[in-house]
XYZ file of C-alpha atoms in Angstrom:
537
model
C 43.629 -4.787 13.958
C 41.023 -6.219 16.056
C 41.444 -9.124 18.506
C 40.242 -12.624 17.696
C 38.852 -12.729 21.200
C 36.311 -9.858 21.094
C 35.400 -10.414 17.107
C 31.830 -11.103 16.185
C 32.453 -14.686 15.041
C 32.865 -15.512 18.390
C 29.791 -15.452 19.551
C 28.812 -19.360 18.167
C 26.667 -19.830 21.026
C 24.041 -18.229 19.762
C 20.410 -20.192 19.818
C 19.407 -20.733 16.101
C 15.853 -21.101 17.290
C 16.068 -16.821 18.331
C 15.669 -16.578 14.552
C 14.003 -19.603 13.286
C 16.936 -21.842 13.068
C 15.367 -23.967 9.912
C 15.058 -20.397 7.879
C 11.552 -20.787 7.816
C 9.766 -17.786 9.123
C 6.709 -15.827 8.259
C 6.215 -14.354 4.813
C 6.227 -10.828 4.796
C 4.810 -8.179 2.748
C 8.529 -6.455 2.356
C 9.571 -9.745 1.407
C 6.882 -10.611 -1.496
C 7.518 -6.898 -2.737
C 10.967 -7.417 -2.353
C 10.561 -10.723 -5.002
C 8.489 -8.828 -7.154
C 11.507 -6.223 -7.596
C 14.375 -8.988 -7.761
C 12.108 -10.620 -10.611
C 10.876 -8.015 -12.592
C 11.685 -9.814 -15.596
C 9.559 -12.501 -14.821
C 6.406 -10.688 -14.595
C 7.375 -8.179 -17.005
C 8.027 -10.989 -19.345
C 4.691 -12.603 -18.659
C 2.826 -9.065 -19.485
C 4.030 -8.991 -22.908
C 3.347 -12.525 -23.868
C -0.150 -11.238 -22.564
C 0.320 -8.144 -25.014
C 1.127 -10.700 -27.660
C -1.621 -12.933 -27.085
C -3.775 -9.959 -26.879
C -2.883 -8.492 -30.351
C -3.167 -12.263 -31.794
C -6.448 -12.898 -30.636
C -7.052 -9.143 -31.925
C -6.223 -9.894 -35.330
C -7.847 -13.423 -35.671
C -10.899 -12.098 -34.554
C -11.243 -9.333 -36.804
C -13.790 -6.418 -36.060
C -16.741 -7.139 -34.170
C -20.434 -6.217 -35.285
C -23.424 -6.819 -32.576
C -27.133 -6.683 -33.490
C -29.909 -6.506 -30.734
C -33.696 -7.911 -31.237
C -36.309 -7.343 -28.630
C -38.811 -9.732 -27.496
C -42.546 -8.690 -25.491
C -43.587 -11.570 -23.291
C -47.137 -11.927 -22.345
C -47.424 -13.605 -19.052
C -50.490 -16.555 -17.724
C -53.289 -14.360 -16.025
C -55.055 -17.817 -15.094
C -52.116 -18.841 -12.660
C -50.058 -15.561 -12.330
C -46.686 -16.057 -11.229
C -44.013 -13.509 -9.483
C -43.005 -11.548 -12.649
C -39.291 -11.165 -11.252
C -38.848 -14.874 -11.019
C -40.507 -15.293 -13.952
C -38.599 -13.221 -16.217
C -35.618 -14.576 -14.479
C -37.026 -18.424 -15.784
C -37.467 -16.847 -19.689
C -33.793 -15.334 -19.551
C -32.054 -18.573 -18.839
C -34.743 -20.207 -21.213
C -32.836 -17.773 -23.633
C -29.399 -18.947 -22.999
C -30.227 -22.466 -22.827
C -28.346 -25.148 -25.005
C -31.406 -25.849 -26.251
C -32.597 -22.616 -27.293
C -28.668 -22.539 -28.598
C -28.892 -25.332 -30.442
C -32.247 -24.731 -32.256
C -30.701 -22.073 -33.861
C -27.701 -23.753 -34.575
C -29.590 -25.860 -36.521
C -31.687 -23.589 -38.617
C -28.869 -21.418 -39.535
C -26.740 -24.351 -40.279
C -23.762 -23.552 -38.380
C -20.592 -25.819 -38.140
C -20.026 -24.838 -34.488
C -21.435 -25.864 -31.367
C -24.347 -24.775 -29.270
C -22.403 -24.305 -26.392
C -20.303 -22.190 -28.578
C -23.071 -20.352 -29.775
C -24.118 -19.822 -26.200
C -20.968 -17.252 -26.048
C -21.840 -15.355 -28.760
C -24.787 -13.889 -27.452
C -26.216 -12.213 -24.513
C -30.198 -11.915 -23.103
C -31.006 -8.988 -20.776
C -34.013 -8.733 -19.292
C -34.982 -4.843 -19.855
C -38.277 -4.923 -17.713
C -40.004 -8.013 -16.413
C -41.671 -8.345 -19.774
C -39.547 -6.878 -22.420
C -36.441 -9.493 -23.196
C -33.465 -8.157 -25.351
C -30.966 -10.674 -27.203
C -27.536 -9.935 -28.337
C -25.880 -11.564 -30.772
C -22.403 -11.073 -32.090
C -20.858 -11.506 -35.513
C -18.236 -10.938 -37.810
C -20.283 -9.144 -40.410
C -24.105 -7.101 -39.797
C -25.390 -8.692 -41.678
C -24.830 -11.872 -39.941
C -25.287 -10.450 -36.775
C -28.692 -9.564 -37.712
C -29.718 -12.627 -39.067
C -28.314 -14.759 -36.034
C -30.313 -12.688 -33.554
C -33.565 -12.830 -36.079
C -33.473 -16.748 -35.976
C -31.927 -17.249 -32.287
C -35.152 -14.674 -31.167
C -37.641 -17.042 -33.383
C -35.965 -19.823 -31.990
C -36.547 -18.809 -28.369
C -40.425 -17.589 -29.425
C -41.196 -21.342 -30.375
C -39.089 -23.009 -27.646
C -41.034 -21.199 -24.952
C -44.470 -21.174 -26.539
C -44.264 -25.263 -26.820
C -43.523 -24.919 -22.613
C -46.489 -23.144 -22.544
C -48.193 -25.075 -24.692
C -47.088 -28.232 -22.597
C -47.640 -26.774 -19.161
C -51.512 -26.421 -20.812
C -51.598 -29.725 -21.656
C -50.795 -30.664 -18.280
C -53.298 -28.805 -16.838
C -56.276 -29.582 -19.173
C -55.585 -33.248 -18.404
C -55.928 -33.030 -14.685
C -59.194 -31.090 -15.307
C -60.066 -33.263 -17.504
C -59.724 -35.960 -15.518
C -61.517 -33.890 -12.613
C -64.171 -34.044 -15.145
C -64.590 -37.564 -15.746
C -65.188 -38.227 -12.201
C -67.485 -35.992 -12.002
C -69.620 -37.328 -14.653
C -69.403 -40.957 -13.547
C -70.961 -39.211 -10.169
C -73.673 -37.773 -12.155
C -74.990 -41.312 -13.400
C -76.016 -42.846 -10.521
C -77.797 -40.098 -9.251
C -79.282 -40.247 -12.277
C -80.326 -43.372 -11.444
C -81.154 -42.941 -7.941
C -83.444 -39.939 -8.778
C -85.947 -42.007 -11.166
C -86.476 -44.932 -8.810
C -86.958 -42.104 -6.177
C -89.367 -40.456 -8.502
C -91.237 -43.966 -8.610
C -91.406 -43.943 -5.219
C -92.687 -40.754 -3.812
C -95.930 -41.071 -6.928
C -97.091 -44.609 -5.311
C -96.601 -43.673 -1.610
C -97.484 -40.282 0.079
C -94.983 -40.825 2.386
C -92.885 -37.874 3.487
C -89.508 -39.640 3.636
C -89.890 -40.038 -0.147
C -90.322 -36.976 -1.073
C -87.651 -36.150 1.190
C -85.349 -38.548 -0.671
C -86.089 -37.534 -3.729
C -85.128 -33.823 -2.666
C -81.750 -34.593 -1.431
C -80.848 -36.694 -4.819
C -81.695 -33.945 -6.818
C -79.892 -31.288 -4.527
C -77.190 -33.242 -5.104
C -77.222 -33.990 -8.807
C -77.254 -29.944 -9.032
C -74.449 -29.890 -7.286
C -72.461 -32.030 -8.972
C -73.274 -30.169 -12.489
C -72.572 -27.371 -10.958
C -69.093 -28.236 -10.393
C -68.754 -29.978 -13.611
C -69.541 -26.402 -15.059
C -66.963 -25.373 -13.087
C -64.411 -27.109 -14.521
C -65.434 -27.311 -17.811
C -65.515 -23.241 -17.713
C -61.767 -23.821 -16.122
C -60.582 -25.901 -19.332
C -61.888 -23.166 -21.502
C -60.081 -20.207 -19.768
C -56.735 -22.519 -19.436
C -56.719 -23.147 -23.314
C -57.878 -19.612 -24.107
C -55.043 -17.925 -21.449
C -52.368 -20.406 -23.050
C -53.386 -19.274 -26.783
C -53.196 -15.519 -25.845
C -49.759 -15.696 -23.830
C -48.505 -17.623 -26.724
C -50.009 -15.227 -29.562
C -49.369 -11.900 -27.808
C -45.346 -12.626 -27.238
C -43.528 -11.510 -29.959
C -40.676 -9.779 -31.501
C -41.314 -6.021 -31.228
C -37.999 -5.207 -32.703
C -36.576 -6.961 -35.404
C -32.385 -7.214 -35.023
C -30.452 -3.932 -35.348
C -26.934 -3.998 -35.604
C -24.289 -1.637 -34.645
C -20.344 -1.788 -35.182
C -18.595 -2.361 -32.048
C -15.777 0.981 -32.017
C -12.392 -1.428 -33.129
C -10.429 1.103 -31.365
C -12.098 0.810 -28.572
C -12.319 -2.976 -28.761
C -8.663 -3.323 -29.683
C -7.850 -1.107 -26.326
C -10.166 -3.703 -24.080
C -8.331 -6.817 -25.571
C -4.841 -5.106 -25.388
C -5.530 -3.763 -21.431
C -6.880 -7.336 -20.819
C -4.269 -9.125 -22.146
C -1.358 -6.845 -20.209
C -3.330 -7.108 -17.249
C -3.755 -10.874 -17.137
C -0.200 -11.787 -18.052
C 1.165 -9.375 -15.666
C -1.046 -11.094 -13.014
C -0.025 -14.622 -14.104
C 3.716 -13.457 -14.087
C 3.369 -11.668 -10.259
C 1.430 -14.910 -8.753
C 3.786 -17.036 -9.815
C 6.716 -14.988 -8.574
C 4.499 -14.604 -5.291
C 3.607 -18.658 -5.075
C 7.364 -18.894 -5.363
C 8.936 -17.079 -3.010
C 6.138 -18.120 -0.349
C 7.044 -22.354 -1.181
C 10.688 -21.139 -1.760
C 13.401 -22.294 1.008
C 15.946 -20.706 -0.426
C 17.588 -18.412 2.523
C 17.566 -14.684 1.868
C 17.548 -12.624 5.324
C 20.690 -12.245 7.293
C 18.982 -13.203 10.400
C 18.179 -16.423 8.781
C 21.914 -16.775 7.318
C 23.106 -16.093 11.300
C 20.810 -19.088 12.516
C 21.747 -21.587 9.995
C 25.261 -21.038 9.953
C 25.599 -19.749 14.081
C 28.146 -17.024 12.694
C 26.859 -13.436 12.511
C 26.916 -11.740 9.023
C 29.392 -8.655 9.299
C 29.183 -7.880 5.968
C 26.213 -7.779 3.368
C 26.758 -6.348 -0.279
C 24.861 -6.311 -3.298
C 25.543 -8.521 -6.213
C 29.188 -8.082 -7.148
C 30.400 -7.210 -10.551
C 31.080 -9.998 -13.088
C 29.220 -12.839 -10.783
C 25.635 -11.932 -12.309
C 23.851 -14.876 -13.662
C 23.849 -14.822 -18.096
C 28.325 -13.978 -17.600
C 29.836 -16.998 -19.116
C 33.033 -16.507 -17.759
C 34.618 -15.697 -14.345
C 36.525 -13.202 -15.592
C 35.929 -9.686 -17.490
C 32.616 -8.838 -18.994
C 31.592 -10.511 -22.246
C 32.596 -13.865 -20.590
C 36.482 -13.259 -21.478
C 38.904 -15.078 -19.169
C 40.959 -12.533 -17.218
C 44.780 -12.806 -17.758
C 47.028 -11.556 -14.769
C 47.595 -8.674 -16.344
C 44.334 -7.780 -16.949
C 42.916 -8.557 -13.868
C 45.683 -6.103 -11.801
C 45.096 -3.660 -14.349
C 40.954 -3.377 -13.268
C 41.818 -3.655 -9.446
C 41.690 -0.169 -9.180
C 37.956 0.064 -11.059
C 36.612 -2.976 -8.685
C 33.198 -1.900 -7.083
C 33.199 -0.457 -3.451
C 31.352 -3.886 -2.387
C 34.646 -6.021 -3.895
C 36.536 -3.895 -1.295
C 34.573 -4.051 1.405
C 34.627 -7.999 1.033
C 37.971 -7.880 0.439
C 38.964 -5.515 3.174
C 36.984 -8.098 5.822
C 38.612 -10.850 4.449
C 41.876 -9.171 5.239
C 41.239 -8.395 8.387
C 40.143 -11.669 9.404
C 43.223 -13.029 7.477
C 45.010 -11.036 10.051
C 44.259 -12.505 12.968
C 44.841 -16.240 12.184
C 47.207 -18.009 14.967
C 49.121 -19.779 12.327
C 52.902 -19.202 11.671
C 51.789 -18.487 8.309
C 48.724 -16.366 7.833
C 45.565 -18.368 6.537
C 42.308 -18.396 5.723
C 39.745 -20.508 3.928
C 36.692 -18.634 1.776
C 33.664 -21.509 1.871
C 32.071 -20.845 -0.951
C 28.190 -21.390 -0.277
C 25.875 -20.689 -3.470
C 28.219 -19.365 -6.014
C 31.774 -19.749 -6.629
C 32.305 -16.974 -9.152
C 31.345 -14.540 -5.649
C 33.377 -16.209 -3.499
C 36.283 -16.658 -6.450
C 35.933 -12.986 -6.615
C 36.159 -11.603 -3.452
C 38.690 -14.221 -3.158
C 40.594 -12.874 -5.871
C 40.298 -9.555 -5.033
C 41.971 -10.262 -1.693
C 44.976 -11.618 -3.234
C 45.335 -8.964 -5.051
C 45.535 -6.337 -2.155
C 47.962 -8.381 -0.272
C 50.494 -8.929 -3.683
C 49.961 -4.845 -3.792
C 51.488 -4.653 -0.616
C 54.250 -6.689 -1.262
C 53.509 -9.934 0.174
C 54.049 -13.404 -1.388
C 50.701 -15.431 -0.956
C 50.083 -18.745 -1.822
C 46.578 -19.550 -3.545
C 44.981 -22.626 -3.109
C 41.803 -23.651 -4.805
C 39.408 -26.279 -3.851
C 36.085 -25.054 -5.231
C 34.230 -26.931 -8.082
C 34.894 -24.596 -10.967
C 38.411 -23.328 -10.601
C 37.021 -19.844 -9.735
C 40.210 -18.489 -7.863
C 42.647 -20.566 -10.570
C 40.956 -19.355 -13.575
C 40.718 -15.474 -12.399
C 44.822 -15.477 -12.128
C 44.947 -17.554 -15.660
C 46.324 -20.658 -13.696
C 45.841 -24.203 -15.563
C 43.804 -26.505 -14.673
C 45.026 -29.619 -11.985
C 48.415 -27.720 -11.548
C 50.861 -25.602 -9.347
C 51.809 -22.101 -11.266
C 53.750 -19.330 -10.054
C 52.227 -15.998 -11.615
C 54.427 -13.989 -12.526
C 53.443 -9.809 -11.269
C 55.415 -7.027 -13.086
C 53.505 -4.854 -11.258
C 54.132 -5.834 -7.911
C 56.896 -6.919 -5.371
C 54.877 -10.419 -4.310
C 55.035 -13.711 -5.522
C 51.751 -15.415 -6.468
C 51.461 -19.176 -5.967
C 48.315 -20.717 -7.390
C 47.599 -24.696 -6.732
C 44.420 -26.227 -8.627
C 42.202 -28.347 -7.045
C 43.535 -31.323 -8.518
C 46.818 -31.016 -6.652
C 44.550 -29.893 -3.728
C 42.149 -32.537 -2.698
C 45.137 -35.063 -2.612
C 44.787 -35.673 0.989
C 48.723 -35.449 1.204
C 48.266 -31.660 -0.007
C 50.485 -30.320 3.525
C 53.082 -32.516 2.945
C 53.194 -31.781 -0.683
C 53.195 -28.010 -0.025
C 56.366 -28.889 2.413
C 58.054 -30.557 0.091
C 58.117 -27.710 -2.120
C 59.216 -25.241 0.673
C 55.726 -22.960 -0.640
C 54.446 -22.388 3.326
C 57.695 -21.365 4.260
C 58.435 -19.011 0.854
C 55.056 -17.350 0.935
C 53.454 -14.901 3.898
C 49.753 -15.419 3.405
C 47.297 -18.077 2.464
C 44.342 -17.868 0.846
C 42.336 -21.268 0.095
C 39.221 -20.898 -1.637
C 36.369 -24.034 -0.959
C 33.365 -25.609 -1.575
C 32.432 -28.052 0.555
C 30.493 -31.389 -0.458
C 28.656 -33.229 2.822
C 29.932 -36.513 1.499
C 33.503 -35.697 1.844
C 33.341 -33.208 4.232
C 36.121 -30.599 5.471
C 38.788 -32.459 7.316
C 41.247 -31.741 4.912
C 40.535 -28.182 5.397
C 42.499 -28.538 9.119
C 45.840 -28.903 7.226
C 45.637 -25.697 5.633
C 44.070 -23.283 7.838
C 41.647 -22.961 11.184
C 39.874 -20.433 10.410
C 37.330 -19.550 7.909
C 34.593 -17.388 6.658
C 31.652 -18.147 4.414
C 30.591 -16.438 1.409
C 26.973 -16.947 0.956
C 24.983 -15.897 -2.212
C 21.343 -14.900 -1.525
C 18.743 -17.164 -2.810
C 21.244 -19.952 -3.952
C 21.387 -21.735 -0.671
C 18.879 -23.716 1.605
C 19.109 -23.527 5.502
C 19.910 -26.882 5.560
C 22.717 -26.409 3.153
C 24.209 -23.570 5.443
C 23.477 -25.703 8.350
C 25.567 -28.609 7.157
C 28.738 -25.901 5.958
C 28.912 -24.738 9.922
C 29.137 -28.464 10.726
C 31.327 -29.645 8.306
C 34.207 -26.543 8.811
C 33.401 -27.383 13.402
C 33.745 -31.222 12.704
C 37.292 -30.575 10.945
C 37.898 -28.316 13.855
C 37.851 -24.875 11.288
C 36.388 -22.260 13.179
C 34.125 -20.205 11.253
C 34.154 -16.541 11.924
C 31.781 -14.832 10.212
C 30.001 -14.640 6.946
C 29.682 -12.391 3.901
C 26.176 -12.116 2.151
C 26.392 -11.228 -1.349
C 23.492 -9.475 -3.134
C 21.422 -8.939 -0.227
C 18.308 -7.785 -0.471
C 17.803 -3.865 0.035
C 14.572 -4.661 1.769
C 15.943 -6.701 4.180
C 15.327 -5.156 7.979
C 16.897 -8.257 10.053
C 20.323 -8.189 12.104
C 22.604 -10.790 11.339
C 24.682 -10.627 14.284
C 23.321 -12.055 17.196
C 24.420 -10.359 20.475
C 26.973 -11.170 22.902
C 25.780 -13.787 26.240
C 27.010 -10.884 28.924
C 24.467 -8.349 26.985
C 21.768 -10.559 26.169
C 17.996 -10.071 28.102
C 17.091 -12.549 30.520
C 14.873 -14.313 27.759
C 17.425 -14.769 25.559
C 19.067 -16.747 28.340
């Protein structure tokens, strides 16, 4: 057996800041892959409500026919623009609301344009050869959308060029009308002038008169100009609007349904599979639930000698404590499967044991904290009875957890003292329910009744509430070791169990991880002060 002095639990000087004492430390990939594996029902669940949605919206939609109309558009030669960015102006002209909406209205549709809007597509082929897309549940009406939504777009853009015209003819004309009230007083100017130079042979007349009628010319010359500028304008407009037209009337084509049913279904799995791994993801990186044994050593400062995985008949969806199907064991029962218990029952048990061993008591004893789940720690509890009644000892169980998971796996009732009988072995079994046990007379009462002195082992199974804390714990037994469930329990909630069992003067040897995860790398068991490096110090 090994000595209480050189045991791992002994080491409860160990910094809790080595390994991030609040459990917090930095999210690893291992760890996020290692939450997608422990929920794999959570994100395969999610994929098939995708699948489902998929093959809904599959069926609702019915098959899909497309039909495709191309459109030639004649660009302004009078004020050329880039024809990139200007086929780039017509194809969002196409998927306007506006555009939309016009054609909403002429086929007299009950849904919306912005609805409409995502049933068709405009692709801009070259930069003046447009091609709209429409979509429908029938060819024909495929056809027929993309006829009117093409028309629709024809007259839409035709009235912006008809307006951009506009706009432009009236600042010519405009340019025009100044022009002309320039040319009046010339007109003026030139016939007094005219009077002038035919009285008086002076030169500065005739001068004068020369310079008004150079300037008169000029001015009609650039009224000419801009006159010839309004023509070209409105004849440009009239060609760009006449020359773009529909140069293919609407085609349509059935869309393959296998091959749309196969891009909805992949779709759908894909998406809810994502959905269902993010949120497992988001979780476990916001998630303060403890999982590492490093992070189990800090919060509890007691190494983790033994890790297991999750032990038979504790698995979350069992309704009972007992047998599978939820059955309550009987005594019988329960001695009858000790032989079929799991390796990892053993090894817990076989630690608990040993520990159990090396109490200072008269009487052998040792309290199992349970910290996440008390069907674990009522198991490995159990199962440690049951290898010291095999080898002939009388033990006397004591439960003070918050189910009755160490009363209920012998068959013991509720807020009592029983004494199970075992055919099958030479030791007497001794269970007390927590109802006897929290009385804070409980050593006394257990003296009274002569059950320390009749029995040759102890076994007390706890779960420990902040509010009462464990000073009732001291009566019983001074030494203890925690069974911790991965992912049930905070750091602060481990935190609080070390200082609860110190405060009551328990000294808590070690710890027992239960379903620990196969990913995890980290050490629980911090290292000895004489071995330690210097930084460590």
């Amino acid at each position: 057996m090994v000595d209480s002095d050189t045991r791992l639990g002994d080491f409860h000087d160990t910094d809790a800041d080595l390994f991030g004492g609040d459990g917090n430390h930095l999210i690893r990939v291992s760890s996020l892959v290692g939450a997608l594996r422990r929920r794999k029902r959570v994100w395969l669940a999610s994929g098939l409500a995708g699948l489902l949605a998929a093959l809904a919206f599959f069926l609702v939609r019915g098959p899909q026919y497309s039909a495709t109309t191309t459109v030639l558009l004649r660009r302004a030669t009078i004020n050329p623009q880039d024809p990139a960015r200007a086929m780039e102006t017509d194809v969002q002209l196409a998927r306007s609301r506006t555009v939309a909406g016009r054609a909403v209205s002429q086929l007299q549709l009950t849904e919306t344009a912005r609805q409409f809007q995502a049933e068709y597509q405009a692709t801009a082929s070259t930069n003046d050869v447009l091609e709209l897309t429409v979509r429908a549940s029938t060819a024909a009406e495929a056809e027929h959308h993309a006829n009117v939504l093409a028309n629709a777009f024809l007259d839409f853009r035709g009235q912006s060029v008809q307006r951009e015209t506009q706009v432009e003819i009236a600042a010519l004309q405009q340019q025009s009308n100044t022009l002309q009230d320039q040319v009046r007083p010339l007109d003026d100017q030139i016939n007094v002038a005219t009077l002038e130079a035919g009285s008086t042979s002076a030169p500065s007349a005739n001068n004068s008169l020369g310079d008004l009628l150079a300037r008169r010319s000029q001015v009609n010359g650039q009224i000419a100009t801009v006159e010839q500028r309004i023509s070209d304008v409105t004849a440009d407009s009239a060609t760009v609007v006449q020359n773009t037209r529909v140069v293919d009337p609407a085609l349509a084509s059935h869309t393959s349904t296998s091959r749309a049913f196969i891009i909805d279904v992949v779709a759908g799995v894909l998406g809810g599979l994502a959905i269902g791994a993010g949120w497992v993801v988001v979780s476990e990186v916001v998630s303060n639930r403890v999982r590492r044994r490093e992070d189990v050593t800090a919060a509890l400062d007691a190494p983790v000698v033994v890790s297991v995985g999750a032990l038979d008949g504790t698995r979350r969806g069992r309704r009972g404590l007992g047998l599978p199907g939820g059955r309550r064991s009987t005594t019988g029962q329960l001695l009858a499967s000790a032989g079929a218990q799991s390796h990892d029952v053993a090894k817990v048990a076989r630690h608990l044991r040993e520990v159990l061993a090396t109490t200072q008591s008269p009487t052998p004893a040792l309290v199992v904290v349970s910290v996440g789940s008390d069907a674990a720690a009522g198991l490995a509890a159990a199962s440690t009875v049951q290898g010291l009644l095999g080898d002939g000892n009388d033990v006397l169980a004591i439960d003070l957890s918050a189910t009755s998971a160490l009363a209920r796996r012998f068959g013991a009732a509720d807020n009592s003292v029983s004494k199970v009988e075992q055919p099958a072995c030479d030791g007497t079994l001794w269970v007390v329910s927590r109802a006897l046990a929290v009385d804070s007379t409980i050593d006394e009462w257990l003296q009274m009744h002569n059950l320390r002195d009749e029995t040759e082992a102890v076994v007390v199974l706890a779960t420990l509430d902040p509010a009462e804390g464990a000073g009732y714990l001291a009566a019983l037994a001074t030494t203890a070791v925690a069974v911790v469930t991965t992912g049930q329990s905070t750091s602060a909630t481990l935190r609080a169990t070390g200082q609860m069992l110190r405060a009551a003067g328990v000294r808590l040897d070690s710890a027992v991880l239960i379903g620990a995860d196969p990913d995890d790398e980290s050490f629980g068991v911090p290292a000895p002060a004489a071995v330690r490096p210097p930084a460590w110090a």
